[in-house]
CSV table of C-alpha atoms in Angstrom, one decimal:
chain,number,residue,atom,x,y,z
A,18,MET,CA,-58.6,32.4,-4.8
A,19,THR,CA,-55.4,30.7,-3.6
A,20,THR,CA,-56.5,31.0,0.0
A,21,ILE,CA,-59.8,29.4,-0.8
A,22,LEU,CA,-58.1,26.5,-2.6
A,23,LEU,CA,-55.7,26.0,0.2
A,24,THR,CA,-58.5,26.0,2.7
A,25,VAL,CA,-60.4,23.4,0.7
A,26,LEU,CA,-57.3,21.3,0.4
A,27,GLY,CA,-56.8,21.4,4.2
A,28,ILE,CA,-60.5,20.4,4.8
A,29,VAL,CA,-60.1,17.5,2.3
A,30,ILE,CA,-56.9,16.3,3.9
A,31,PHE,CA,-58.5,16.4,7.4
A,32,ALA,CA,-61.6,14.5,6.0
A,33,PHE,CA,-59.5,11.7,4.7
A,34,GLY,CA,-57.7,11.6,8.1
A,35,LEU,CA,-61.1,11.5,9.8
A,36,LEU,CA,-62.3,8.6,7.5
A,37,PHE,CA,-59.1,6.6,8.2
A,38,SER,CA,-59.5,7.2,12.0
A,39,ILE,CA,-63.0,5.9,11.8
A,40,ALA,CA,-62.1,2.9,9.7
A,41,TRP,CA,-59.2,2.2,12.0
A,42,HIS,CA,-61.5,2.3,15.1
A,43,GLU,CA,-64.0,-0.1,13.5
A,44,LEU,CA,-61.2,-2.4,12.4
A,45,GLY,CA,-60.4,-2.9,16.1
A,46,HIS,CA,-64.0,-4.1,16.8
A,47,LEU,CA,-64.1,-6.2,13.6
A,48,SER,CA,-60.8,-8.0,14.0
A,49,THR,CA,-61.4,-9.0,17.7
A,50,ALA,CA,-65.0,-10.0,17.0
A,51,LYS,CA,-63.9,-12.3,14.2
A,52,LEU,CA,-61.1,-13.6,16.4
A,53,PHE,CA,-63.6,-14.7,19.0
A,54,GLY,CA,-66.0,-16.2,16.4
A,55,ILE,CA,-68.7,-13.5,16.4
A,56,ARG,CA,-70.5,-13.1,13.1
A,57,VAL,CA,-70.2,-9.5,11.8
A,58,PRO,CA,-72.6,-8.9,8.8
A,59,GLN,CA,-71.5,-5.3,8.2
A,60,TYR,CA,-68.4,-3.1,8.5
A,61,MET,CA,-69.3,0.5,7.4
A,62,VAL,CA,-67.4,3.8,7.4
A,63,GLY,CA,-69.9,6.7,7.5
A,64,PHE,CA,-73.7,6.9,7.8
A,65,GLY,CA,-76.5,7.4,5.4
A,66,PRO,CA,-76.7,6.0,1.8
A,67,THR,CA,-74.1,3.5,0.8
A,68,ILE,CA,-71.7,4.8,-1.8
A,69,TRP,CA,-69.7,1.6,-2.2
A,70,SER,CA,-69.7,-1.9,-0.7
A,71,ARG,CA,-68.4,-5.3,-1.3
A,72,LYS,CA,-69.1,-8.6,0.5
A,73,LYS,CA,-66.3,-10.8,1.5
A,74,GLY,CA,-67.0,-13.9,3.4
A,75,ASP,CA,-70.0,-13.2,5.7
A,76,THR,CA,-69.2,-9.5,6.1
A,77,GLU,CA,-70.2,-6.6,3.8
A,78,TYR,CA,-67.6,-3.9,3.8
A,79,GLY,CA,-68.6,-0.4,2.6
A,80,VAL,CA,-68.4,3.4,2.7
A,81,LYS,CA,-71.5,5.6,3.3
A,82,ALA,CA,-72.2,9.2,2.3
A,83,ILE,CA,-71.8,11.0,5.6
A,84,PRO,CA,-68.3,10.8,7.1
A,85,ALA,CA,-69.5,11.4,10.7
A,86,GLY,CA,-68.8,8.0,12.2
A,87,GLY,CA,-68.9,4.3,11.4
A,88,TYR,CA,-70.1,1.0,12.8
A,89,ILE,CA,-69.9,-2.8,12.6
A,90,ARG,CA,-73.0,-4.9,13.1
A,91,MET,CA,-72.6,-7.9,15.3
A,92,ILE,CA,-75.2,-10.6,15.7
A,93,GLY,CA,-76.7,-11.1,19.2
A,94,MET,CA,-75.5,-7.9,20.9
A,95,PHE,CA,-78.3,-8.4,23.4
A,96,PRO,CA,-79.6,-11.6,25.0
A,97,PRO,CA,-83.2,-12.8,24.4
A,98,GLY,CA,-85.8,-11.8,26.9
A,99,PRO,CA,-86.6,-13.7,30.1
A,100,ASP,CA,-89.1,-15.9,28.2
A,101,GLY,CA,-86.4,-16.8,25.7
A,102,ARG,CA,-88.2,-14.9,22.9
A,103,ILE,CA,-86.2,-12.6,20.6
A,104,GLU,CA,-89.2,-10.3,19.9
A,105,ALA,CA,-92.3,-9.3,21.9
A,106,ARG,CA,-94.5,-6.3,21.7
A,107,SER,CA,-95.5,-4.0,24.5
A,108,SER,CA,-97.8,-0.9,24.8
A,109,SER,CA,-95.2,0.8,26.9
A,110,PRO,CA,-92.9,3.0,24.8
A,111,TRP,CA,-89.9,2.4,27.1
A,112,ARG,CA,-90.5,-1.4,27.0
A,113,SER,CA,-90.8,-1.2,23.2
A,114,MET,CA,-87.4,0.4,23.0
A,115,VAL,CA,-86.0,-2.6,24.9
A,116,GLU,CA,-87.8,-5.1,22.6
A,117,ASP,CA,-86.8,-3.2,19.4
A,118,ALA,CA,-83.2,-3.3,20.5
A,119,ARG,CA,-83.3,-7.0,21.2
A,120,SER,CA,-85.0,-7.7,17.9
A,121,ALA,CA,-82.5,-5.7,16.0
A,122,ALA,CA,-79.6,-7.6,17.6
A,123,PHE,CA,-80.9,-10.8,16.0
A,124,GLU,CA,-81.6,-9.5,12.5
A,125,GLU,CA,-80.1,-11.6,9.7
A,126,LEU,CA,-79.8,-14.6,12.1
A,127,GLU,CA,-78.8,-17.6,10.1
A,128,ASP,CA,-78.5,-21.3,10.7
A,129,GLY,CA,-75.4,-22.0,12.8
A,130,ASP,CA,-75.3,-18.5,14.3
A,131,GLU,CA,-76.4,-19.8,17.7
A,132,GLU,CA,-72.7,-20.3,18.6
A,133,ARG,CA,-71.6,-17.0,17.0
A,134,LEU,CA,-73.7,-14.5,19.1
A,135,PHE,CA,-72.0,-11.6,20.8
A,136,TYR,CA,-73.8,-12.0,24.2
A,137,THR,CA,-72.8,-15.7,24.4
A,138,ARG,CA,-69.1,-14.8,24.6
A,139,LYS,CA,-67.5,-14.6,28.0
A,140,PRO,CA,-67.5,-11.1,29.5
A,141,TRP,CA,-63.7,-10.6,29.2
A,142,LYS,CA,-64.0,-11.3,25.4
A,143,ARG,CA,-66.8,-8.8,25.1
A,144,VAL,CA,-64.7,-6.3,26.9
A,145,ILE,CA,-61.8,-6.8,24.5
A,146,VAL,CA,-64.1,-6.5,21.5
A,147,MET,CA,-65.7,-3.2,22.7
A,148,PHE,CA,-62.4,-1.8,24.0
A,149,ALA,CA,-60.5,-2.6,20.8
A,150,GLY,CA,-62.1,0.2,18.8
A,151,PRO,CA,-61.2,3.1,21.1
A,152,PHE,CA,-57.8,1.4,21.8
A,153,MET,CA,-57.0,1.6,18.1
A,154,ASN,CA,-57.6,5.4,18.2
A,155,LEU,CA,-55.3,5.6,21.3
A,156,ILE,CA,-52.6,3.7,19.5
A,157,LEU,CA,-52.9,6.0,16.4
A,158,ALA,CA,-52.9,9.1,18.6
A,159,VAL,CA,-49.7,8.0,20.4
A,160,VAL,CA,-47.9,6.9,17.3
A,161,ILE,CA,-48.6,10.1,15.5
A,162,PHE,CA,-47.9,12.4,18.5
A,163,VAL,CA,-44.7,10.7,19.6
A,164,GLY,CA,-43.5,10.3,16.0
A,165,VAL,CA,-44.0,13.9,15.1
A,166,ALA,CA,-42.6,15.1,18.5
A,167,MET,CA,-39.4,13.1,18.0
A,168,SER,CA,-38.9,13.9,14.3
A,169,PHE,CA,-40.2,17.5,14.1
A,170,GLY,CA,-40.6,18.7,17.6
A,171,PHE,CA,-42.4,21.5,19.4
A,172,GLN,CA,-42.0,25.2,19.5
A,173,THR,CA,-39.9,25.9,22.6
A,174,GLN,CA,-38.9,29.1,24.3
A,175,THR,CA,-35.1,29.6,24.7
A,176,THR,CA,-32.9,31.8,26.8
A,177,GLU,CA,-32.3,34.1,23.8
A,178,VAL,CA,-33.9,37.6,23.9
A,179,ALA,CA,-36.5,38.2,21.2
A,180,GLY,CA,-37.4,41.7,22.4
A,181,VAL,CA,-37.2,43.9,25.5
A,182,GLN,CA,-40.3,45.5,27.2
A,183,LYS,CA,-40.1,49.2,27.5
A,184,CYS,CA,-41.9,49.4,30.8
A,185,VAL,CA,-43.5,47.3,33.6
A,186,ILE,CA,-47.1,46.5,32.8
A,187,SER,CA,-49.2,44.1,34.9
A,188,GLN,CA,-50.0,41.1,32.7
A,189,SER,CA,-53.5,41.1,34.1
A,190,GLU,CA,-54.1,44.4,32.3
A,191,LYS,CA,-53.7,42.8,28.9
A,192,ARG,CA,-52.2,45.8,27.2
A,193,GLN,CA,-48.9,46.3,25.3
A,194,THR,CA,-48.6,50.1,25.2
A,195,CYS,CA,-46.8,51.9,28.0
A,196,GLN,CA,-48.7,54.7,29.8
A,197,LYS,CA,-47.5,57.7,31.7
A,198,GLY,CA,-46.3,56.6,35.1
A,199,ASP,CA,-45.3,53.1,34.1
A,200,PRO,CA,-41.8,52.4,35.4
A,201,VAL,CA,-39.0,51.4,33.0
A,202,SER,CA,-38.6,47.6,32.7
A,203,PRO,CA,-35.7,46.1,34.6
A,204,ALA,CA,-34.4,44.5,31.4
A,205,ARG,CA,-34.3,47.9,29.6
A,206,ALA,CA,-32.7,49.6,32.5
A,207,ALA,CA,-30.0,46.9,32.7
A,208,GLY,CA,-29.2,47.3,28.9
A,209,LEU,CA,-30.5,43.9,27.8
A,210,GLU,CA,-30.8,43.8,24.0
A,211,LYS,CA,-32.5,41.8,21.4
A,212,GLY,CA,-30.3,38.8,20.3
A,213,ASP,CA,-28.6,38.5,23.7
A,214,ARG,CA,-28.4,34.9,25.0
A,215,ILE,CA,-28.6,34.6,28.8
A,216,VAL,CA,-26.3,31.9,30.0
A,217,ALA,CA,-26.3,32.6,33.7
A,218,PHE,CA,-28.5,34.2,36.3
A,219,ASN,CA,-27.0,35.3,39.6
A,220,GLY,CA,-23.9,33.3,38.8
A,221,HIS,CA,-25.8,30.0,38.2
A,222,ARG,CA,-25.6,28.6,34.6
A,223,VAL,CA,-28.9,28.3,32.8
A,224,SER,CA,-29.5,26.5,29.6
A,225,ASP,CA,-33.2,26.3,29.2
A,226,TRP,CA,-36.1,28.7,29.5
A,227,ALA,CA,-38.0,26.9,32.2
A,228,THR,CA,-35.1,27.2,34.7
A,229,LEU,CA,-34.4,30.8,33.8
A,230,SER,CA,-38.1,31.7,34.1
A,231,ASP,CA,-38.3,30.1,37.5
A,232,ASP,CA,-35.2,32.0,38.7
A,233,ILE,CA,-36.6,35.3,37.5
A,234,ARG,CA,-39.9,34.7,39.2
A,235,ASP,CA,-38.2,33.8,42.4
A,236,THR,CA,-36.1,37.0,42.5
A,237,ILE,CA,-37.3,40.5,43.5
A,238,GLY,CA,-34.5,43.1,43.7
A,239,PRO,CA,-30.8,43.1,42.5
A,240,ALA,CA,-29.7,40.3,40.2
A,241,THR,CA,-26.8,39.7,37.8
A,242,LEU,CA,-27.3,38.5,34.2
A,243,THR,CA,-24.5,36.9,32.2
A,244,VAL,CA,-25.2,37.2,28.5
A,245,VAL,CA,-23.5,36.4,25.2
A,246,ARG,CA,-23.6,39.3,22.8
A,247,ASP,CA,-21.9,39.2,19.4
A,248,GLY,CA,-19.8,36.2,20.6
A,249,GLN,CA,-18.6,38.1,23.7
A,250,GLN,CA,-19.7,37.3,27.3
A,251,GLN,CA,-21.0,40.3,29.4
A,252,THR,CA,-22.4,40.8,32.8
A,253,LEU,CA,-25.4,43.0,33.3
A,254,HIS,CA,-26.9,44.2,36.6
A,255,ALA,CA,-30.7,44.5,37.0
A,256,THR,CA,-33.1,45.2,39.7
A,257,LEU,CA,-36.1,43.0,39.2
A,258,ALA,CA,-39.5,44.4,40.0
A,259,LYS,CA,-42.5,42.8,41.6
A,260,ASN,CA,-45.3,42.4,39.1
A,261,LEU,CA,-48.4,40.4,38.4
A,262,VAL,CA,-47.5,37.7,35.9
A,263,ALA,CA,-49.2,34.7,34.4
A,264,LYS,CA,-49.6,31.8,36.8
A,265,LYS,CA,-48.0,28.4,35.9
A,266,ASP,CA,-49.2,24.9,36.7
A,267,SER,CA,-47.1,22.1,38.0
A,268,ASN,CA,-46.0,21.3,34.5
A,269,GLY,CA,-44.8,24.8,33.8
A,270,GLU,CA,-47.7,25.6,31.5
A,271,VAL,CA,-49.5,29.0,31.7
A,272,VAL,CA,-52.9,28.9,33.4
A,273,PRO,CA,-55.3,31.1,31.4
A,274,ASP,CA,-56.6,34.2,33.2
A,275,LYS,CA,-54.7,33.4,36.4
A,276,PHE,CA,-52.0,35.7,37.8
A,277,VAL,CA,-49.5,35.7,40.7
A,278,ALA,CA,-47.1,38.3,42.1
A,279,ALA,CA,-43.5,37.4,41.2
A,280,GLY,CA,-40.2,38.8,40.1
A,281,TYR,CA,-40.3,40.5,36.7
A,282,LEU,CA,-37.4,41.3,34.3
A,283,GLY,CA,-39.3,42.3,31.2
A,284,PHE,CA,-38.2,40.6,28.0
A,285,ALA,CA,-39.7,38.2,25.4
A,286,ALA,CA,-38.0,34.9,24.9
A,287,GLN,CA,-37.0,33.7,21.4
A,288,THR,CA,-38.6,30.4,20.3
A,289,GLU,CA,-37.4,27.6,18.1
A,290,ILE,CA,-38.6,24.2,17.2
A,291,LYS,CA,-36.8,21.4,18.9
A,292,PRO,CA,-37.3,17.6,18.5
A,293,LEU,CA,-38.0,15.8,21.8
A,294,SER,CA,-36.5,12.7,23.1
A,295,LEU,CA,-38.6,9.5,23.4
A,296,GLY,CA,-39.0,10.0,27.2
A,297,ALA,CA,-40.0,13.7,26.8
A,298,SER,CA,-42.4,12.8,24.0
A,299,VAL,CA,-44.1,10.2,26.1
A,300,ASN,CA,-44.3,12.6,29.0
A,301,ARG,CA,-45.8,15.2,26.7
A,302,MET,CA,-48.3,12.6,25.5
A,303,GLY,CA,-49.2,11.9,29.1
A,304,ASP,CA,-49.9,15.5,29.7
A,305,MET,CA,-52.1,15.6,26.6
A,306,ILE,CA,-54.1,12.7,27.9
A,307,GLU,CA,-54.5,14.3,31.3
A,308,ASN,CA,-55.6,17.6,29.6
A,309,GLY,CA,-58.1,15.6,27.5
A,310,VAL,CA,-59.6,14.0,30.6
A,311,ASP,CA,-59.9,17.4,32.3
A,312,SER,CA,-61.6,18.8,29.2
A,313,ILE,CA,-64.2,16.1,29.1
A,314,VAL,CA,-64.9,16.5,32.8
A,315,ALA,CA,-65.2,20.3,32.3
A,316,MET,CA,-67.3,20.0,29.2
A,317,PRO,CA,-70.7,20.5,30.8
A,318,GLY,CA,-69.5,23.7,32.4
A,319,LYS,CA,-68.6,25.1,29.0
A,320,ILE,CA,-72.1,24.8,27.5
A,321,PRO,CA,-73.2,28.4,28.6
A,322,ASP,CA,-70.1,30.0,26.9
A,323,LEU,CA,-70.7,27.8,23.9
A,324,TRP,CA,-74.3,28.9,23.7
A,325,ASN,CA,-73.3,32.5,24.0
A,326,ALA,CA,-70.7,32.1,21.2
A,327,ALA,CA,-73.3,30.4,19.0
A,328,PHE,CA,-76.3,32.6,19.5
A,329,ASP,CA,-75.3,35.8,21.4
A,330,GLY,CA,-72.1,36.8,19.6
A,331,GLY,CA,-70.0,35.9,22.7
A,332,GLU,CA,-66.3,35.2,22.6
A,333,ARG,CA,-65.4,31.7,21.4
A,334,LYS,CA,-62.6,30.7,23.7
A,335,ALA,CA,-59.6,28.8,22.5
A,336,ASP,CA,-60.4,25.8,24.8
A,337,SER,CA,-64.0,25.7,23.6
A,338,PRO,CA,-65.3,22.2,22.5
A,339,VAL,CA,-64.8,21.7,18.7
A,340,GLY,CA,-66.7,19.3,16.5
A,341,VAL,CA,-65.8,17.6,13.2
A,342,VAL,CA,-66.8,20.8,11.2
A,343,GLY,CA,-64.7,23.0,13.5
A,344,ALA,CA,-61.7,20.7,13.3
A,345,ALA,CA,-62.0,20.6,9.5
A,346,ARG,CA,-62.0,24.4,9.4
A,347,ILE,CA,-58.9,24.4,11.5
A,348,GLY,CA,-57.3,22.0,9.1
A,349,GLY,CA,-58.2,24.3,6.3
A,350,GLU,CA,-56.8,27.3,8.2
A,351,VAL,CA,-53.5,25.4,8.8
A,352,MET,CA,-52.9,25.1,5.0
A,353,THR,CA,-53.3,28.9,4.6
A,354,LEU,CA,-50.6,29.8,7.2
A,355,HIS,CA,-47.4,31.4,5.9
A,356,VAL,CA,-45.1,28.8,7.4
A,357,PRO,CA,-42.9,26.1,5.9
A,358,ALA,CA,-44.7,23.0,4.5
A,359,GLN,CA,-43.2,20.8,7.2
A,360,ASN,CA,-44.8,23.0,9.9
A,361,GLN,CA,-48.2,22.6,8.2
A,362,ILE,CA,-47.8,18.8,7.9
A,363,ALA,CA,-46.8,18.6,11.6
A,364,MET,CA,-49.8,20.8,12.6
A,365,MET,CA,-52.2,18.6,10.6
A,366,LEU,CA,-50.8,15.5,12.2
A,367,PHE,CA,-51.1,16.9,15.7
A,368,LEU,CA,-54.7,17.9,14.9
A,369,LEU,CA,-55.4,14.3,13.8
A,370,ALA,CA,-53.7,12.9,16.9
A,371,GLY,CA,-55.8,15.1,19.1
A,372,PHE,CA,-58.9,14.0,17.3
A,373,ASN,CA,-58.1,10.3,17.8
A,374,LEU,CA,-57.3,10.9,21.5
A,375,SER,CA,-60.7,12.6,21.8
A,376,LEU,CA,-62.4,9.6,20.2
A,377,PHE,CA,-60.7,7.3,22.7
A,378,LEU,CA,-61.6,9.3,25.7
A,379,PHE,CA,-65.2,10.0,24.6
A,380,ASN,CA,-65.9,6.4,23.7
A,381,MET,CA,-64.6,5.2,27.1
A,382,LEU,CA,-67.4,7.0,29.0
A,383,PRO,CA,-69.4,4.2,30.7
A,384,LEU,CA,-72.6,5.3,29.0
A,385,LEU,CA,-74.7,3.5,26.3
A,386,PRO,CA,-74.6,3.6,23.4
A,387,LEU,CA,-70.9,4.3,23.6
A,388,ASP,CA,-68.3,1.5,23.7
A,389,GLY,CA,-67.7,2.3,27.4
A,390,GLY,CA,-71.3,1.5,28.2
A,391,HIS,CA,-71.1,-2.0,26.7
A,392,ILE,CA,-67.8,-2.5,28.6
A,393,ALA,CA,-69.5,-1.5,31.8
A,394,GLY,CA,-72.3,-4.0,31.1
A,395,ALA,CA,-69.9,-6.8,30.5
A,396,LEU,CA,-67.9,-6.0,33.7
A,397,TRP,CA,-71.1,-5.9,35.7
A,398,GLU,CA,-72.1,-9.3,34.4
A,399,ALA,CA,-68.7,-10.7,35.3
A,400,LEU,CA,-69.0,-9.3,38.8
A,401,ARG,CA,-72.5,-10.7,39.3
A,402,ARG,CA,-71.6,-14.2,38.1
A,403,ASN,CA,-68.4,-14.3,40.2
A,404,LEU,CA,-70.3,-13.2,43.3
A,405,ALA,CA,-72.9,-15.9,42.6
A,406,LYS,CA,-70.1,-18.5,42.5
A,407,VAL,CA,-68.6,-17.2,45.7
A,408,PHE,CA,-72.0,-17.3,47.6
A,409,LYS,CA,-73.0,-20.5,45.8
A,410,ARG,CA,-76.1,-19.0,44.2
A,411,PRO,CA,-77.6,-19.8,40.8
A,412,ASP,CA,-75.9,-18.2,37.8
A,413,PRO,CA,-77.8,-15.0,37.1
A,414,GLY,CA,-76.9,-15.4,33.3
A,415,PRO,CA,-76.0,-12.6,30.9
A,416,PHE,CA,-76.7,-9.1,31.9
A,417,ASP,CA,-79.4,-7.7,29.7
A,418,VAL,CA,-77.9,-4.5,28.4
A,419,ALA,CA,-81.1,-4.0,26.3
A,420,LYS,CA,-82.9,-3.0,29.4
A,421,LEU,CA,-80.7,0.1,29.5
A,422,MET,CA,-81.7,1.2,26.0
A,423,PRO,CA,-84.2,3.9,27.3
A,424,VAL,CA,-81.3,5.4,29.1
A,425,ALA,CA,-79.2,5.1,26.0
A,426,TYR,CA,-81.7,7.0,24.0
A,427,VAL,CA,-81.7,9.8,26.5
A,428,VAL,CA,-77.9,9.9,26.5
A,429,ALA,CA,-77.9,9.8,22.7
A,430,GLY,CA,-80.4,12.7,22.7
A,431,VAL,CA,-78.2,14.8,25.0
A,432,PHE,CA,-75.1,14.0,22.8
A,433,ILE,CA,-77.1,15.0,19.6
A,434,CYS,CA,-78.2,18.3,21.1
A,435,PHE,CA,-74.6,19.0,22.3
A,436,THR,CA,-73.3,18.1,18.9
A,437,LEU,CA,-75.8,20.4,17.2
A,438,LEU,CA,-74.8,23.3,19.5
A,439,VAL,CA,-71.1,22.7,18.7
A,440,LEU,CA,-71.9,22.5,15.0
A,441,VAL,CA,-73.7,25.9,15.1
A,442,ALA,CA,-70.8,27.5,17.0
A,443,ASP,CA,-68.3,26.0,14.6
A,444,ILE,CA,-70.2,27.6,11.7
A,445,VAL,CA,-71.1,31.0,13.0
A,446,ASN,CA,-68.2,31.6,15.5
A,447,PRO,CA,-65.4,29.1,14.8
A,448,VAL,CA,-62.3,28.6,16.9
A,449,LYS,CA,-59.3,30.1,14.9
A,450,ILE,CA,-55.6,29.6,15.2
A,451,THR,CA,-54.7,32.9,13.6
């Protein structure tokens, strides 16, 4: 019963964090739109039926029933058609999409709104309005991530020995039990013990795990270890073996399912949580952004594994795409972990930071109906108009983004299908942290 209550509590906490992130995103659009004199009839958090709303000035602020997104409505998102008409009808379904989008952009048009339309603003202003939403998510992600990294820290491997392997096992075999014929590990043969702190390797001082790990990998054959045991310094002699070990990338992070032949000592490093400096926190945030970009680029290639996990009982990999439901489940799982409360808070905040970073990266894709699609349209308009000035041609006028609405519907359809696939996988075969 307690586990269930803690799980529900974690889901509720994440849901409130999600709502705040959405509201924060839309606040970026709202504030910059009002700054540039664009009329905004609605600011809504969520979709579906309205739970609560209040009108202040010319904007209705409200919360809707489904916390899966949010929006603001701006008057004049698309320019009128070539004939100057806001609405026209066509028998072509694709053309009708364009006309419907154009008509919707001028709903609730009031006297005096002619100077408060979105499309009449200069391209750089429209870029700012559309970029402000994702940028708010990026700001929130950076503030949360750097703040927690500097105050709480990350779990970091140290040079202290947490345990000694009994034998040499290729890490590609993914087994822990020694078998007949496995040679004794160099660490065990040298007399290394749990609790020893390695302070030097081959006579060179080491103070961090990254340096020690690289030294071990680069050495095959005899080596000396200087350790501190029970307050006393001792020297041990080991003969490092050649073994298949996990491959590391340029940042020192383990590459999943990749192995290289390197020197092997055979012990597990103790871990502890250490706060990071501002510079280290910013660098770690940069790595997080880089990994996020790589994940989005690699997302189409993960669809087959996601399908297998959802419908064929396949393995749900740790780096599998996760939706709102999956993230909420992880939030609930965090609250059930038998770790100090401060660890749980830090994990929840990191989860929220990752979610906001994903919102930023996803919305910056140059595809309608995402914010990045509108930004691309405004930049294209600026390019066309500037080229017309350079070559002394007539001003081509605003770029009619409404003409791209058929493409936007296709993109939205793909996103919806992908979201549903992730949703099914999050329900039947969720990513777990335990």
